[in-house]
Amino acid sequence: MVARIVAGAVTAAAVLASGGGTAGGGTAGSETAGSRVADPGGYGVRVAARFSPPSAFVASPALTYDMKLVPAGARIEVVQRGGHGRVSVSVGVEGLVAGRAYGAHVHQGECGGDPAAAGGHYQHREDPVRPSKDPAYANPENEVWLGFTTDAQGAGAATARQGWEFRPGEARSVVLHGMPGGAGARIACFTVPFEPVPPESMPPEPVSVV
């Protein structure tokens, strides 16, 4: 069973323990696996996959664009929990380059053969200028930054917690970057079925007073 990712509470190597199976019943031999996370009063998902190049015969939701930094067969797991006006996203990896810093962010689009397919970073307050470079919008409080440094075995983990929830259908992937921080070349991408905000938790429509 995959160990629950909790920053500071488990070692990075334990993130994908026991072969990388997930709560959804995945096994060490599966390419992808996932499940919904039980959370009374909230919602969430846990998904895991092995990276493969876009040209692979068997398609994977986890794509590597730089096999020197993200080798084919390396693993990634993402856990999302949301509800009550908050969201947390955790990422765990193994099989990457040992002792190296990576950047990672939640992006708007799904992964594709072109690294640009994932679009820009998901932003709680959207920058009207694209691509977004204004630090008033492109920052860890307004986006989901998941940078990490791998250990001696090439494993790493990070968790981001925000006081807001994703808008329905607007967060679709986690992209790994070649350097930590807000930018860097896109070296891998994992399409994640982030749970949308339940209708009952959406704020009511503003009432117009004539």
Short mmCIF file of C-alpha atoms in Angstrom, two decimals:
data_model
loop_
_atom_site.label_atom_id
_atom_site.label_comp_id
_atom_site.label_asym_id
_atom_site.label_seq_id
_atom_site.Cartn_x
_atom_site.Cartn_y
_atom_site.Cartn_z
CA MET A 1 0.00 0.00 0.00
CA VAL A 2 1.40 3.38 -0.88
CA ALA A 3 2.37 5.32 2.21
CA ARG A 4 0.37 8.50 2.72
CA ILE A 5 2.40 11.51 1.73
CA VAL A 6 2.77 13.89 4.64
CA ALA A 7 5.57 16.45 4.37
CA GLY A 8 7.93 16.14 7.29
CA ALA A 9 6.21 13.05 8.65
CA VAL A 10 7.53 10.39 6.29
CA THR A 11 10.72 10.02 4.33
CA ALA A 12 10.64 10.59 0.60
CA ALA A 13 11.65 6.99 0.00
CA ALA A 14 8.48 5.78 1.71
CA VAL A 15 6.16 7.69 -0.60
CA LEU A 16 5.93 4.86 -3.09
CA ALA A 17 6.63 2.00 -0.75
CA SER A 18 5.92 -1.65 -1.43
CA GLY A 19 6.13 -1.38 -5.22
CA GLY A 20 4.04 1.73 -5.67
CA GLY A 21 0.53 0.26 -5.44
CA THR A 22 -2.28 2.65 -4.56
CA ALA A 23 -5.40 2.53 -2.47
CA GLY A 24 -7.25 1.89 -5.67
CA GLY A 25 -5.81 -1.60 -5.92
CA GLY A 26 -2.84 -0.93 -8.20
CA THR A 27 0.11 -3.30 -8.11
CA ALA A 28 3.80 -2.97 -8.78
CA GLY A 29 3.29 -4.11 -12.35
CA SER A 30 0.55 -1.64 -13.25
CA GLU A 31 1.27 1.39 -15.40
CA THR A 32 -1.29 3.56 -13.67
CA ALA A 33 -3.57 3.28 -10.69
CA GLY A 34 -5.83 5.54 -8.74
CA SER A 35 -8.70 5.94 -6.37
CA ARG A 36 -10.88 8.49 -4.67
CA VAL A 37 -9.74 9.39 -1.20
CA ALA A 38 -12.36 8.88 1.51
CA ASP A 39 -12.75 12.13 3.42
CA PRO A 40 -16.04 12.85 5.19
CA GLY A 41 -17.15 16.34 4.33
CA GLY A 42 -14.51 16.65 1.61
CA TYR A 43 -13.25 14.99 -1.53
CA GLY A 44 -10.01 13.93 -3.15
CA VAL A 45 -8.08 11.57 -5.37
CA ARG A 46 -4.89 9.50 -5.22
CA VAL A 47 -3.30 8.52 -8.53
CA ALA A 48 0.03 6.98 -9.49
CA ALA A 49 1.78 6.17 -12.77
CA ARG A 50 5.07 5.30 -14.42
CA PHE A 51 6.62 7.84 -16.77
CA SER A 52 6.97 6.95 -20.44
CA PRO A 53 8.01 8.98 -23.49
CA PRO A 54 5.20 10.41 -25.65
CA SER A 55 6.22 7.97 -28.39
CA ALA A 56 5.66 4.88 -26.20
CA PHE A 57 3.47 2.16 -27.72
CA VAL A 58 1.36 2.00 -24.54
CA ALA A 59 0.09 5.44 -23.62
CA SER A 60 0.63 6.69 -20.07
CA PRO A 61 -0.85 9.72 -18.33
CA ALA A 62 2.69 10.41 -17.08
CA LEU A 63 4.99 11.62 -19.85
CA THR A 64 8.72 12.34 -19.73
CA TYR A 65 10.23 14.86 -22.13
CA ASP A 66 13.79 14.53 -20.75
CA MET A 67 14.75 10.95 -19.94
CA LYS A 68 18.07 12.03 -18.41
CA LEU A 69 16.24 13.88 -15.65
CA VAL A 70 13.03 11.80 -15.57
CA PRO A 71 13.86 8.28 -16.80
CA ALA A 72 11.18 6.12 -18.39
CA GLY A 73 9.82 3.85 -15.66
CA ALA A 74 10.26 6.42 -12.89
CA ARG A 75 7.16 6.77 -10.75
CA ILE A 76 4.95 9.57 -9.55
CA GLU A 77 2.03 9.70 -7.16
CA VAL A 78 -0.28 12.67 -6.56
CA VAL A 79 -2.78 12.99 -3.73
CA GLN A 80 -5.37 15.76 -3.60
CA ARG A 81 -7.69 16.56 -0.73
CA GLY A 82 -10.23 19.37 -0.80
CA GLY A 83 -13.28 20.78 0.85
CA HIS A 84 -14.33 23.47 3.31
CA GLY A 85 -12.71 26.14 1.16
CA ARG A 86 -9.26 24.54 1.18
CA VAL A 87 -7.16 22.22 -0.97
CA SER A 88 -3.94 20.27 -0.41
CA VAL A 89 -1.87 18.60 -3.11
CA SER A 90 1.00 16.17 -2.43
CA VAL A 91 3.46 14.72 -4.93
CA GLY A 92 5.83 11.80 -4.45
CA VAL A 93 8.37 10.47 -6.94
CA GLU A 94 11.02 7.79 -7.15
CA GLY A 95 13.53 6.80 -9.82
CA LEU A 96 14.67 10.35 -10.65
CA VAL A 97 18.24 11.71 -10.54
CA ALA A 98 19.59 11.48 -7.00
CA GLY A 99 20.31 14.63 -5.02
CA ARG A 100 18.78 17.02 -7.54
CA ALA A 101 16.29 19.87 -7.14
CA TYR A 102 13.17 19.81 -9.31
CA GLY A 103 10.35 22.28 -9.74
CA ALA A 104 6.72 21.15 -9.94
CA HIS A 105 3.40 22.94 -10.31
CA VAL A 106 -0.26 22.21 -10.94
CA HIS A 107 -1.08 23.23 -14.52
CA GLN A 108 -4.31 24.05 -16.32
CA GLY A 109 -4.25 21.52 -19.18
CA GLU A 110 -3.73 17.82 -19.72
CA CYS A 111 -0.36 16.46 -20.80
CA GLY A 112 0.43 15.91 -24.46
CA GLY A 113 3.27 15.11 -26.81
CA ASP A 114 4.18 18.80 -26.81
CA PRO A 115 5.29 19.95 -23.32
CA ALA A 116 3.33 23.17 -23.89
CA ALA A 117 0.04 21.20 -24.04
CA ALA A 118 -0.43 21.50 -20.27
CA GLY A 119 -0.86 25.25 -20.55
CA GLY A 120 0.07 27.62 -17.76
CA HIS A 121 0.11 27.26 -14.00
CA TYR A 122 -3.26 27.04 -12.29
CA GLN A 123 -3.88 30.36 -10.55
CA HIS A 124 -6.47 31.17 -7.90
CA ARG A 125 -6.48 34.81 -9.03
CA GLU A 126 -5.85 34.71 -12.76
CA ASP A 127 -3.28 37.01 -14.29
CA PRO A 128 -4.94 38.88 -17.21
CA VAL A 129 -1.58 38.82 -19.01
CA ARG A 130 -0.40 35.51 -20.51
CA PRO A 131 2.06 33.96 -20.10
CA SER A 132 1.93 35.00 -16.46
CA LYS A 133 5.21 36.43 -15.17
CA ASP A 134 3.95 39.03 -12.72
CA PRO A 135 5.04 37.92 -9.20
CA ALA A 136 1.77 39.34 -7.88
CA TYR A 137 0.10 36.34 -9.57
CA ALA A 138 2.94 33.85 -10.19
CA ASN A 139 3.75 32.95 -6.60
CA PRO A 140 3.33 29.98 -4.21
CA GLU A 141 0.31 31.51 -2.50
CA ASN A 142 -1.68 32.02 -5.71
CA GLU A 143 -0.51 28.81 -7.44
CA VAL A 144 0.37 25.27 -6.34
CA TRP A 145 4.15 24.89 -6.14
CA LEU A 146 5.48 21.41 -5.37
CA GLY A 147 9.25 21.71 -5.77
CA PHE A 148 11.40 19.04 -4.09
CA THR A 149 14.96 17.73 -3.88
CA THR A 150 15.52 14.01 -4.37
CA ASP A 151 17.38 11.87 -1.87
CA ALA A 152 20.24 9.44 -2.53
CA GLN A 153 17.78 6.95 -4.06
CA GLY A 154 16.17 9.50 -6.40
CA ALA A 155 12.97 9.82 -4.34
CA GLY A 156 11.34 13.09 -3.36
CA ALA A 157 8.10 14.49 -1.97
CA ALA A 158 6.33 17.79 -1.37
CA THR A 159 2.96 19.06 -0.17
CA ALA A 160 1.24 22.39 -0.81
CA ARG A 161 -1.79 23.59 1.16
CA GLN A 162 -3.97 26.49 0.09
CA GLY A 163 -6.89 28.36 1.61
CA TRP A 164 -8.91 28.04 -1.59
CA GLU A 165 -10.22 25.29 -3.89
CA PHE A 166 -9.70 24.53 -7.57
CA ARG A 167 -12.34 25.79 -9.95
CA PRO A 168 -14.12 22.87 -11.68
CA GLY A 169 -12.16 21.47 -14.62
CA GLU A 170 -9.39 24.09 -14.55
CA ALA A 171 -6.62 22.05 -12.88
CA ARG A 172 -5.64 19.01 -14.93
CA SER A 173 -1.98 18.10 -14.46
CA VAL A 174 1.25 18.29 -12.47
CA VAL A 175 4.28 19.38 -14.50
CA LEU A 176 7.89 18.74 -13.42
CA HIS A 177 10.40 21.43 -14.30
CA GLY A 178 14.17 21.26 -14.68
CA MET A 179 14.79 23.77 -11.89
CA PRO A 180 13.00 24.82 -8.70
CA GLY A 181 11.01 28.02 -8.48
CA GLY A 182 8.38 29.47 -10.74
CA ALA A 183 9.78 28.54 -14.15
CA GLY A 184 12.24 26.16 -15.84
CA ALA A 185 11.99 23.79 -18.78
CA ARG A 186 9.12 21.32 -18.69
CA ILE A 187 10.73 17.91 -18.35
CA ALA A 188 7.72 15.73 -17.46
CA CYS A 189 3.95 15.90 -17.02
CA PHE A 190 1.32 13.81 -15.23
CA THR A 191 -2.36 14.19 -16.13
CA VAL A 192 -4.32 14.15 -12.86
CA PRO A 193 -8.11 13.94 -12.53
CA PHE A 194 -8.31 16.60 -9.84
CA GLU A 195 -11.73 16.51 -8.22
CA PRO A 196 -13.85 19.53 -9.07
CA VAL A 197 -15.37 21.68 -6.37
CA PRO A 198 -18.69 20.09 -5.32
CA PRO A 199 -21.67 22.31 -6.27
CA GLU A 200 -22.73 22.67 -2.65
CA SER A 201 -19.37 24.24 -1.76
CA MET A 202 -19.47 26.80 -4.56
CA PRO A 203 -20.28 30.34 -3.43
CA PRO A 204 -23.74 31.58 -4.41
CA GLU A 205 -24.13 33.71 -7.50
CA PRO A 206 -24.09 37.44 -6.71
CA VAL A 207 -27.53 39.00 -6.51
CA SER A 208 -28.07 42.06 -8.65
CA VAL A 209 -30.06 44.80 -7.00
CA VAL A 210 -31.82 47.12 -9.43
#
